[in-house]
């Protein structure tokens, strides 16, 4: 099944489908400079956290940004044969018919859905969807749920990881897909007394720091990997505000209020008695996505990771617990990348380090040789070219195999680790 011919065929399809990719990943520095010139024009404080991008409000176009939740896109609960999993953004798309309702989709369907419904940049969407289909699917398609080698559900260690925002750690709760209400409450209550509740980047980076520490304190087999941790796990936090917030003329960057958060996270019930229903994520009515001119690209995401790291520098340190809670050992970037990245280089360009690590991991994950993988790595390289990343020739995963919780293709369920603390 996994042949060079197949890879070549699907890559040809994707590249042809997105000829404007370069335009959408225009250099961030030029944009930041232009925005800085206009900063003084800003009338209101930015709702996304002072200092975070963008420095000037993006455009807002109600007609173009309104997302339909009626007709063909009416919310329909998943049935017994529909797959749903850990990602609320993808589950919501499947529930509204923007992805196939059964939860299994092709790379192109994922890219179309996340760019058109949420305003994700084509570069980021292509990277996430392609990587998933290659490591967790049949090279062309994969599932938002599934099990090992069919979807996110079986990707613990190679795509899905620990210290997620609302879903429990695999060896702490025995499942990667279970929403832990105490984690939800912790986030929810961070805006309990706010005059205008908004789960923006400032709130989310504080919450991210708490969750990192909580995994150290409660999961004896906690692993924070280069790709699953630095990149995917960070995305799981920044995406909450960047994609789920509701954009408007007044707040073109968006406001993520309590009801919008609850709807996307499949939470119903009162503040005192919240209830989570598996797979019931929903796009609220009267909800507006990001403007196309403000697509959330890979360079944009990189600035958000650095923004998180300003106050939570630990999110850049790969490592793991040693089989007991509170036994976290950091693993050097130098060791993991066989000398390609020093710790400082990895910290100043975290998305480079993480994405290069992911690419260098591909032979080990797919069982394919470098010649067979060449077309794929070429495409992935093109997507991160805006960051000028130093490549990693080969990864040293033996440093990670010293972690008791490290393995690829774990989940969706596992035995709870001895000494795990649940709350
Ligand atoms: C093709 C695009 C996407 C892919 C491949 C993808 C994949 C994933 C994966 C693998 C995880 C597990 C991460 C972890 O272990 O923490 C995840 C979680 C998550 N994703 Fe996505 N995702 C995509 C798009 C989105 C979008 C558009 C949103 C927001 C609307 C989103 C929001 C989230 C959130 C909030 C979590 C964490 C869930 C929790 O802990 O409650 N994702 N996604």
Short mmCIF file of C-alpha atoms and ligand atoms in Angstrom, two decimals:
data_model
loop_
_atom_site.label_atom_id
_atom_site.label_comp_id
_atom_site.label_asym_id
_atom_site.label_seq_id
_atom_site.Cartn_x
_atom_site.Cartn_y
_atom_site.Cartn_z
CA UNK A 1 0.00 0.00 0.00
CA UNK A 2 2.70 2.47 1.00
CA UNK A 3 4.46 2.90 -2.33
CA UNK A 4 6.34 5.72 -3.99
CA UNK A 5 3.76 5.80 -6.76
CA UNK A 6 0.96 6.47 -4.30
CA UNK A 7 2.85 9.26 -2.58
CA UNK A 8 3.72 10.88 -5.88
CA UNK A 9 0.10 10.68 -7.00
CA UNK A 10 -1.37 12.31 -3.96
CA UNK A 11 1.29 15.02 -3.79
CA UNK A 12 0.68 15.92 -7.39
CA UNK A 13 -3.00 16.36 -6.54
CA UNK A 14 -2.37 18.60 -3.58
CA UNK A 15 0.21 20.88 -5.09
CA UNK A 16 -1.96 21.47 -8.11
CA UNK A 17 -4.92 22.27 -5.90
CA UNK A 18 -3.11 25.07 -4.05
CA UNK A 19 -1.08 27.16 -6.48
CA UNK A 20 -1.32 30.28 -4.29
CA UNK A 21 0.43 28.76 -1.30
CA UNK A 22 3.47 31.05 -1.51
CA UNK A 23 1.32 34.16 -1.51
CA UNK A 24 -0.38 33.02 1.66
CA UNK A 25 2.88 32.52 3.52
CA UNK A 26 4.29 35.98 2.78
CA UNK A 27 7.20 36.94 5.04
CA UNK A 28 6.04 37.77 8.51
CA UNK A 29 8.69 40.42 9.12
CA UNK A 30 7.43 42.70 6.36
CA UNK A 31 3.91 42.37 7.60
CA UNK A 32 4.90 43.05 11.22
CA UNK A 33 6.77 46.21 10.13
CA UNK A 34 3.80 47.52 8.20
CA UNK A 35 1.51 46.77 11.11
CA UNK A 36 3.84 48.48 13.56
CA UNK A 37 3.59 51.66 11.48
CA UNK A 38 -0.16 51.63 11.92
CA UNK A 39 -0.19 50.62 15.56
CA UNK A 40 -1.08 54.05 16.85
CA UNK A 41 -4.27 54.05 14.79
CA UNK A 42 -5.70 51.36 16.99
CA UNK A 43 -8.71 52.63 18.92
CA UNK A 44 -9.28 49.77 21.35
CA UNK A 45 -6.95 47.46 23.25
CA UNK A 46 -6.35 44.26 21.30
CA UNK A 47 -8.66 41.53 22.56
CA UNK A 48 -6.17 38.75 21.95
CA UNK A 49 -3.58 39.72 24.55
CA UNK A 50 -1.33 42.77 24.34
CA UNK A 51 1.81 42.02 22.37
CA UNK A 52 0.36 39.10 20.43
CA UNK A 53 -0.17 39.33 16.67
CA UNK A 54 -1.73 41.06 14.85
CA UNK A 55 -0.64 44.55 15.80
CA UNK A 56 -3.47 46.14 13.83
CA UNK A 57 -7.00 44.79 13.48
CA UNK A 58 -7.54 42.53 10.46
CA UNK A 59 -10.35 43.33 8.03
CA UNK A 60 -13.86 42.07 8.70
CA UNK A 61 -16.34 41.12 5.98
CA UNK A 62 -19.56 39.77 7.48
CA UNK A 63 -20.82 38.16 4.28
CA UNK A 64 -17.57 36.36 3.50
CA UNK A 65 -16.85 35.32 7.09
CA UNK A 66 -20.28 34.06 8.16
CA UNK A 67 -20.32 30.26 8.50
CA UNK A 68 -23.54 28.44 7.70
CA UNK A 69 -25.00 26.16 10.34
CA UNK A 70 -28.23 25.46 8.45
CA UNK A 71 -29.36 23.39 5.45
CA UNK A 72 -26.54 21.12 4.28
CA UNK A 73 -24.51 22.36 7.24
CA UNK A 74 -27.10 21.80 9.95
CA UNK A 75 -25.60 20.16 13.04
CA UNK A 76 -26.25 16.40 13.12
CA UNK A 77 -25.13 14.25 16.04
CA UNK A 78 -22.69 11.45 15.14
CA UNK A 79 -24.26 8.01 14.84
CA UNK A 80 -22.84 4.71 16.12
CA UNK A 81 -20.77 4.19 12.95
CA UNK A 82 -19.39 7.73 12.77
CA UNK A 83 -15.87 8.23 14.10
CA UNK A 84 -15.05 11.15 16.37
CA UNK A 85 -11.94 11.77 18.40
CA UNK A 86 -9.76 14.11 20.35
CA UNK A 87 -9.89 17.20 18.09
CA UNK A 88 -12.94 19.41 18.69
CA UNK A 89 -12.24 21.51 15.59
CA UNK A 90 -12.41 18.48 13.28
CA UNK A 91 -15.30 16.84 15.14
CA UNK A 92 -17.37 20.03 14.68
CA UNK A 93 -16.61 20.03 10.94
CA UNK A 94 -17.84 16.44 10.62
CA UNK A 95 -21.00 17.19 12.64
CA UNK A 96 -21.84 20.09 10.28
CA UNK A 97 -21.08 18.25 7.05
CA UNK A 98 -17.98 20.28 6.23
CA UNK A 99 -16.09 16.97 6.52
CA UNK A 100 -17.73 13.61 5.75
CA UNK A 101 -20.10 12.77 8.60
CA UNK A 102 -18.43 9.40 9.16
CA UNK A 103 -15.26 11.25 10.26
CA UNK A 104 -13.00 9.84 7.55
CA UNK A 105 -11.64 12.30 5.01
CA UNK A 106 -8.98 12.79 2.36
CA UNK A 107 -6.11 15.24 2.68
CA UNK A 108 -7.81 17.62 0.26
CA UNK A 109 -11.10 17.46 2.19
CA UNK A 110 -9.29 18.34 5.44
CA UNK A 111 -7.45 21.23 3.79
CA UNK A 112 -10.60 22.62 2.14
CA UNK A 113 -12.61 22.37 5.35
CA UNK A 114 -10.16 23.97 7.79
CA UNK A 115 -9.17 26.78 5.42
CA UNK A 116 -12.73 27.66 4.38
CA UNK A 117 -14.51 27.23 7.74
CA UNK A 118 -11.84 28.44 10.19
CA UNK A 119 -9.41 30.51 8.08
CA UNK A 120 -6.39 28.30 8.65
CA UNK A 121 -3.48 29.09 6.28
CA UNK A 122 -3.09 26.62 3.42
CA UNK A 123 0.50 25.96 4.52
CA UNK A 124 -0.46 24.92 8.05
CA UNK A 125 -3.52 22.97 6.88
CA UNK A 126 -1.49 21.08 4.28
CA UNK A 127 1.21 20.22 6.78
CA UNK A 128 -1.23 18.95 9.44
CA UNK A 129 -3.47 17.03 7.05
CA UNK A 130 -0.65 15.49 5.00
CA UNK A 131 1.40 14.44 7.99
CA UNK A 132 -1.67 12.77 9.50
CA UNK A 133 -2.58 10.84 6.37
CA UNK A 134 0.98 9.60 6.02
CA UNK A 135 1.69 8.55 9.60
CA UNK A 136 -1.85 7.71 10.74
CA UNK A 137 -3.70 6.77 7.56
CA UNK A 138 -3.27 5.22 4.13
CA UNK A 139 -1.30 8.17 2.69
CA UNK A 140 -4.43 9.67 1.12
CA UNK A 141 -6.98 9.77 3.92
CA UNK A 142 -7.39 9.21 7.65
CA UNK A 143 -9.90 9.52 10.44
CA UNK A 144 -10.66 12.19 13.06
CA UNK A 145 -11.03 9.24 15.46
CA UNK A 146 -9.95 5.74 14.56
CA UNK A 147 -7.28 3.52 15.99
CA UNK A 148 -3.56 2.89 15.35
CA UNK A 149 -2.75 3.48 11.66
CA UNK A 150 -6.26 4.70 10.80
CA UNK A 151 -6.60 8.00 12.66
CA UNK A 152 -5.90 10.39 15.52
CA UNK A 153 -7.36 7.90 18.02
CA UNK A 154 -4.34 5.62 17.69
CA UNK A 155 -1.66 8.26 17.33
CA UNK A 156 -0.45 8.73 20.89
CA UNK A 157 3.27 9.45 20.74
CA UNK A 158 3.43 10.21 17.04
CA UNK A 159 0.69 12.88 16.63
CA UNK A 160 -1.40 13.10 19.79
CA UNK A 161 0.32 13.78 23.10
CA UNK A 162 0.00 14.54 26.81
CA UNK A 163 -0.96 17.77 28.60
CA UNK A 164 -3.74 18.63 26.14
CA UNK A 165 -6.08 21.43 27.18
CA UNK A 166 -9.24 19.51 28.07
CA UNK A 167 -8.60 15.87 27.17
CA UNK A 168 -6.87 13.68 29.76
CA UNK A 169 -3.41 12.14 29.41
CA UNK A 170 -3.46 8.54 28.15
CA UNK A 171 -1.71 6.96 31.13
CA UNK A 172 -3.40 9.24 33.65
CA UNK A 173 -6.99 8.52 32.60
CA UNK A 174 -6.66 5.45 30.38
CA UNK A 175 -7.97 7.31 27.31
CA UNK A 176 -6.83 10.09 25.00
CA UNK A 177 -10.34 11.15 24.05
CA UNK A 178 -12.01 11.76 27.39
CA UNK A 179 -12.71 15.38 28.33
CA UNK A 180 -11.75 15.90 31.97
CA UNK A 181 -14.28 18.24 33.57
CA UNK A 182 -11.80 19.55 36.17
CA UNK A 183 -9.55 20.69 33.29
CA UNK A 184 -12.51 22.36 31.60
CA UNK A 185 -13.53 24.05 34.88
CA UNK A 186 -10.01 25.30 35.41
CA UNK A 187 -10.01 27.04 32.04
CA UNK A 188 -13.62 28.17 32.30
CA UNK A 189 -13.12 29.76 35.70
CA UNK A 190 -10.16 31.77 34.47
CA UNK A 191 -12.75 34.23 33.12
CA UNK A 192 -15.28 33.80 35.93
CA UNK A 193 -15.25 37.45 37.01
CA UNK A 194 -14.30 39.06 33.72
CA UNK A 195 -16.54 41.93 32.61
CA UNK A 196 -16.29 40.59 29.06
CA UNK A 197 -15.15 36.96 29.24
CA UNK A 198 -12.66 36.17 26.50
CA UNK A 199 -10.45 33.07 26.41
CA UNK A 200 -7.70 34.88 24.54
CA UNK A 201 -4.01 34.08 24.13
CA UNK A 202 -3.09 35.56 27.51
CA UNK A 203 -5.58 33.31 29.27
CA UNK A 204 -4.56 30.31 27.21
CA UNK A 205 -0.85 30.66 27.80
CA UNK A 206 -1.42 30.76 31.56
CA UNK A 207 -3.64 27.72 31.26
CA UNK A 208 -1.02 26.00 29.10
CA UNK A 209 1.59 26.50 31.82
CA UNK A 210 -0.77 25.05 34.45
CA UNK A 211 -1.53 22.01 32.34
CA UNK A 212 2.17 21.35 31.67
CA UNK A 213 2.81 21.32 35.41
CA UNK A 214 -0.33 19.28 36.10
CA UNK A 215 0.92 16.49 33.82
CA UNK A 216 4.26 16.48 35.64
CA UNK A 217 2.45 16.35 38.99
CA UNK A 218 -0.13 13.69 38.10
CA UNK A 219 0.98 11.52 35.17
CA UNK A 220 3.89 9.18 36.03
CA UNK A 221 4.35 8.46 32.31
CA UNK A 222 4.12 12.04 31.06
CA UNK A 223 5.99 12.60 27.78
CA UNK A 224 6.43 15.97 26.11
CA UNK A 225 7.94 15.31 22.68
CA UNK A 226 9.43 17.63 20.06
CA UNK A 227 6.55 17.32 17.57
CA UNK A 228 3.69 16.10 19.78
CA UNK A 229 4.61 18.60 22.51
CA UNK A 230 6.21 21.75 21.12
CA UNK A 231 4.13 21.83 17.94
CA UNK A 232 0.90 19.82 18.16
CA UNK A 233 0.19 20.44 21.82
CA UNK A 234 0.81 24.20 21.46
CA UNK A 235 -1.50 24.26 18.46
CA UNK A 236 -4.19 22.66 20.60
CA UNK A 237 -4.01 25.77 22.84
CA UNK A 238 -3.52 28.59 20.33
CA UNK A 239 -6.22 27.12 18.04
CA UNK A 240 -8.80 27.57 20.79
CA UNK A 241 -8.66 31.34 20.54
CA UNK A 242 -7.34 31.74 17.01
CA UNK A 243 -10.03 29.59 15.40
CA UNK A 244 -12.94 29.28 17.81
CA UNK A 245 -13.31 32.99 18.69
CA UNK A 246 -16.18 34.79 16.99
CA UNK A 247 -15.05 37.63 14.73
CA UNK A 248 -17.05 40.85 14.34
CA UNK A 249 -16.79 44.41 13.05
CA UNK A 250 -16.02 45.54 16.60
CA UNK A 251 -13.60 42.70 17.36
CA UNK A 252 -12.15 41.46 14.06
CA UNK A 253 -9.56 39.30 15.90
CA UNK A 254 -12.48 37.69 17.70
CA UNK A 255 -13.92 37.22 21.16
CA UNK A 256 -14.18 33.73 22.62
CA UNK A 257 -16.94 33.97 25.19
CA UNK A 258 -18.24 31.29 27.52
CA UNK A 259 -21.07 30.00 25.33
CA UNK A 260 -18.90 29.82 22.21
CA UNK A 261 -16.24 27.89 24.11
CA UNK A 262 -18.85 25.49 25.50
CA UNK A 263 -20.42 24.90 22.11
CA UNK A 264 -17.11 24.04 20.40
CA UNK A 265 -16.08 21.85 23.31
CA UNK A 266 -19.38 19.88 23.46
CA UNK A 267 -20.23 21.16 26.93
CA UNK A 268 -23.81 21.77 28.02
CA UNK A 269 -25.39 22.48 31.39
CA UNK A 270 -24.89 25.24 33.91
CA UNK A 271 -21.63 26.70 35.22
CA UNK A 272 -22.04 24.66 38.41
CA UNK A 273 -22.97 21.47 36.65
CA UNK A 274 -21.31 21.27 33.23
CA UNK A 275 -21.86 18.15 31.16
CA UNK A 276 -19.67 16.87 28.32
CA UNK A 277 -21.08 14.70 25.53
CA UNK A 278 -18.54 12.80 23.42
CA UNK A 279 -18.51 13.92 19.78
CA UNK A 280 -21.13 16.67 20.12
CA UNK A 281 -18.90 19.63 19.21
CA UNK A 282 -20.89 22.34 17.49
CA UNK A 283 -20.25 25.55 15.55
CA UNK A 284 -22.54 28.18 17.15
CA UNK A 285 -25.16 29.96 15.04
CA UNK A 286 -24.16 33.49 14.01
CA UNK A 287 -20.50 32.60 14.06
CA UNK A 288 -17.85 34.32 11.90
CA UNK A 289 -14.49 32.82 10.95
CA UNK A 290 -11.10 34.55 10.38
CA UNK A 291 -10.83 36.85 7.38
CA UNK A 292 -9.01 35.27 4.42
CA UNK A 293 -6.48 38.13 4.50
CA UNK A 294 -5.70 37.14 8.08
CA UNK A 295 -5.18 33.40 7.53
CA UNK A 296 -3.43 31.61 10.39
CA UNK A 297 -0.25 30.44 8.69
CA UNK A 298 2.83 28.55 9.92
CA UNK A 299 4.88 31.75 10.54
CA UNK A 300 1.89 33.25 12.39
CA UNK A 301 1.64 30.13 14.55
CA UNK A 302 5.39 30.31 15.24
CA UNK A 303 4.98 33.83 16.68
CA UNK A 304 2.21 32.53 18.96
CA UNK A 305 4.44 29.72 20.26
CA UNK A 306 7.12 32.30 21.05
CA UNK A 307 4.46 34.46 22.71
CA UNK A 308 3.49 31.51 24.95
CA UNK A 309 7.16 30.83 25.71
CA UNK A 310 7.71 34.42 26.96
CA UNK A 311 5.82 33.55 30.14
CA UNK A 312 5.92 29.73 30.00
CA UNK A 313 9.47 28.90 28.84
CA UNK A 314 9.08 25.27 29.96
CA UNK A 315 6.91 24.59 26.89
CA UNK A 316 10.10 24.53 24.84
CA UNK A 317 11.72 21.80 26.91
CA UNK A 318 11.25 18.28 25.59
CA UNK A 319 11.33 15.60 28.27
CA UNK A 320 9.41 13.10 30.36
CA UNK A 321 8.55 11.78 33.81
CA UNK A 322 10.56 8.73 34.86
CA UNK A 323 7.68 6.46 35.87
CA UNK A 324 6.79 8.52 38.95
CA UNK A 325 4.98 11.83 39.27
CA UNK A 326 7.22 14.89 39.61
CA UNK A 327 10.24 13.21 38.05
CA UNK A 328 10.50 15.27 34.86
CA UNK A 329 13.84 15.08 33.05
CA UNK A 330 14.48 17.42 30.15
CA UNK A 331 16.14 15.99 27.03
CA UNK A 332 18.51 18.22 25.14
CA UNK A 333 17.58 19.40 21.63
CA UNK A 334 21.19 18.77 20.67
CA UNK A 335 20.91 15.09 21.62
CA UNK A 336 17.52 14.63 19.93
CA UNK A 337 18.62 16.22 16.67
CA UNK A 338 22.06 14.59 16.59
CA UNK A 339 23.66 18.02 16.88
CA UNK A 340 21.58 19.81 14.22
CA UNK A 341 19.95 22.18 16.78
CA UNK A 342 21.42 23.55 19.99
CA UNK A 343 18.99 24.21 22.83
CA UNK A 344 19.12 27.94 22.01
CA UNK A 345 18.45 27.40 18.33
CA UNK A 346 15.47 25.17 19.11
CA UNK A 347 14.11 27.73 21.59
CA UNK A 348 14.39 30.66 19.21
CA UNK A 349 12.65 28.82 16.37
CA UNK A 350 10.51 26.15 18.00
CA UNK A 351 8.32 25.39 15.00
CA UNK A 352 11.44 24.77 12.89
CA UNK A 353 12.87 22.36 15.42
CA UNK A 354 9.56 20.52 15.88
CA UNK A 355 8.61 20.29 12.20
CA UNK A 356 12.11 19.27 11.13
CA UNK A 357 12.07 16.62 13.84
CA UNK A 358 8.72 15.36 12.55
CA UNK A 359 10.04 15.09 9.00
CA UNK A 360 13.20 13.31 10.13
CA UNK A 361 11.03 10.87 12.09
CA UNK A 362 9.11 9.79 8.98
CA UNK A 363 11.34 6.86 7.90
CA UNK A 364 11.00 5.33 11.39
CA UNK A 365 7.25 5.91 11.51
CA UNK A 366 6.31 4.83 8.00
CA UNK A 367 8.94 2.20 7.31
CA UNK A 368 9.67 3.96 4.01
CA UNK A 369 13.19 4.77 2.82
CA UNK A 370 14.40 8.30 2.10
CA UNK A 371 14.05 7.86 -1.67
CA UNK A 372 10.42 6.83 -1.34
CA UNK A 373 9.79 9.70 1.07
CA UNK A 374 11.55 12.34 -1.03
CA UNK A 375 8.42 13.76 -2.75
CA UNK A 376 6.65 14.06 0.58
CA UNK A 377 9.54 15.73 2.41
CA UNK A 378 9.93 18.11 -0.52
CA UNK A 379 6.33 19.24 -0.08
CA UNK A 380 6.67 19.56 3.69
CA UNK A 381 9.92 21.52 3.23
CA UNK A 382 8.12 23.91 0.89
CA UNK A 383 5.51 24.57 3.56
CA UNK A 384 8.04 25.64 6.19
CA UNK A 385 10.36 27.47 3.77
CA UNK A 386 9.19 30.86 5.13
CA UNK A 387 10.98 30.06 8.39
CA UNK A 388 14.34 29.08 6.82
CA UNK A 389 14.67 26.03 9.03
CA UNK A 390 17.93 24.12 9.43
CA UNK A 391 17.18 20.52 8.55
CA UNK A 392 17.70 17.52 10.84
CA UNK A 393 19.35 14.62 9.02
CA UNK A 394 18.31 11.91 11.43
CA UNK A 395 16.63 11.91 14.81
CA UNK A 396 17.90 10.23 17.93
CA UNK A 397 14.75 8.64 19.30
CA UNK A 398 16.78 6.44 21.64
CA UNK A 399 16.93 9.48 23.95
CA UNK A 400 13.12 9.31 24.11
CA UNK A 401 12.93 5.55 24.53
CA UNK A 402 14.40 6.12 27.98
CA UNK A 403 10.96 7.58 28.85
CA UNK A 404 8.60 4.92 30.31
CA UNK A 405 5.61 6.58 28.60
CA UNK A 406 7.19 6.88 25.17
CA UNK A 407 6.00 4.80 22.24
CA UNK A 408 4.39 5.43 18.88
CA UNK A 409 0.80 4.54 17.92
CA UNK A 410 -0.65 4.40 21.42
CA UNK A 411 -4.33 4.80 22.27
CA UNK A 412 -7.17 5.33 22.05
CA UNK A 413 -7.15 3.53 25.42
CA UNK A 414 -4.47 2.11 27.74
CA UNK A 415 -4.01 0.90 31.29
CA UNK A 416 -3.79 3.73 33.82
CA UNK A 417 -0.21 4.03 35.13
CA UNK A 418 0.56 3.04 38.70
CA UNK A 419 0.72 6.20 40.81
CA UNK A 420 -1.39 8.30 38.43
CA UNK A 421 -3.47 10.97 40.11
CA UNK A 422 -6.90 11.78 38.68
CA UNK A 423 -8.97 14.81 39.62
C1 LIG B 1 -6.23 19.44 9.64
C2 LIG B 1 -6.28 20.15 10.76
C3 LIG B 1 -6.17 19.59 12.13
C4 LIG B 1 -5.55 18.45 12.56
C5 LIG B 1 -4.78 17.43 11.75
C6 LIG B 1 -5.75 18.38 13.99
C7 LIG B 1 -5.26 17.37 14.80
C8 LIG B 1 -5.34 17.36 16.17
C9 LIG B 1 -4.66 16.42 17.04
C10 LIG B 1 -3.74 15.30 16.55
C11 LIG B 1 -4.97 16.73 18.30
C12 LIG B 1 -4.44 16.08 19.57
C13 LIG B 1 -3.45 17.04 20.18
C14 LIG B 1 -3.09 16.76 21.62
O1 LIG B 1 -2.71 15.65 21.93
O2 LIG B 1 -3.24 17.67 22.45
C15 LIG B 1 -5.85 17.87 18.26
C16 LIG B 1 -6.37 18.47 19.38
C17 LIG B 1 -7.04 19.66 19.37
N1 LIG B 1 -7.44 20.36 18.25
FE1 LIG B 1 -7.08 19.86 16.32
N2 LIG B 1 -6.50 19.44 14.40
C18 LIG B 1 -6.77 20.21 13.29
C19 LIG B 1 -7.52 21.37 13.27
C20 LIG B 1 -8.05 21.99 14.38
C21 LIG B 1 -8.84 23.19 14.35
C22 LIG B 1 -9.25 23.95 13.10
C23 LIG B 1 -9.15 23.50 15.65
C24 LIG B 1 -10.00 24.61 16.18
C25 LIG B 1 -11.12 25.00 15.62
C26 LIG B 1 -8.56 22.48 16.49
C27 LIG B 1 -8.63 22.46 17.86
C28 LIG B 1 -8.06 21.50 18.66
C29 LIG B 1 -8.10 21.54 20.12
C30 LIG B 1 -8.70 22.63 20.98
C31 LIG B 1 -7.47 20.38 20.57
C32 LIG B 1 -7.26 19.95 22.02
C33 LIG B 1 -8.46 19.20 22.52
C34 LIG B 1 -8.59 19.13 24.02
O3 LIG B 1 -7.66 18.86 24.76
O4 LIG B 1 -9.72 19.35 24.46
N3 LIG B 1 -7.90 21.59 15.69
N4 LIG B 1 -6.08 18.22 16.96
#
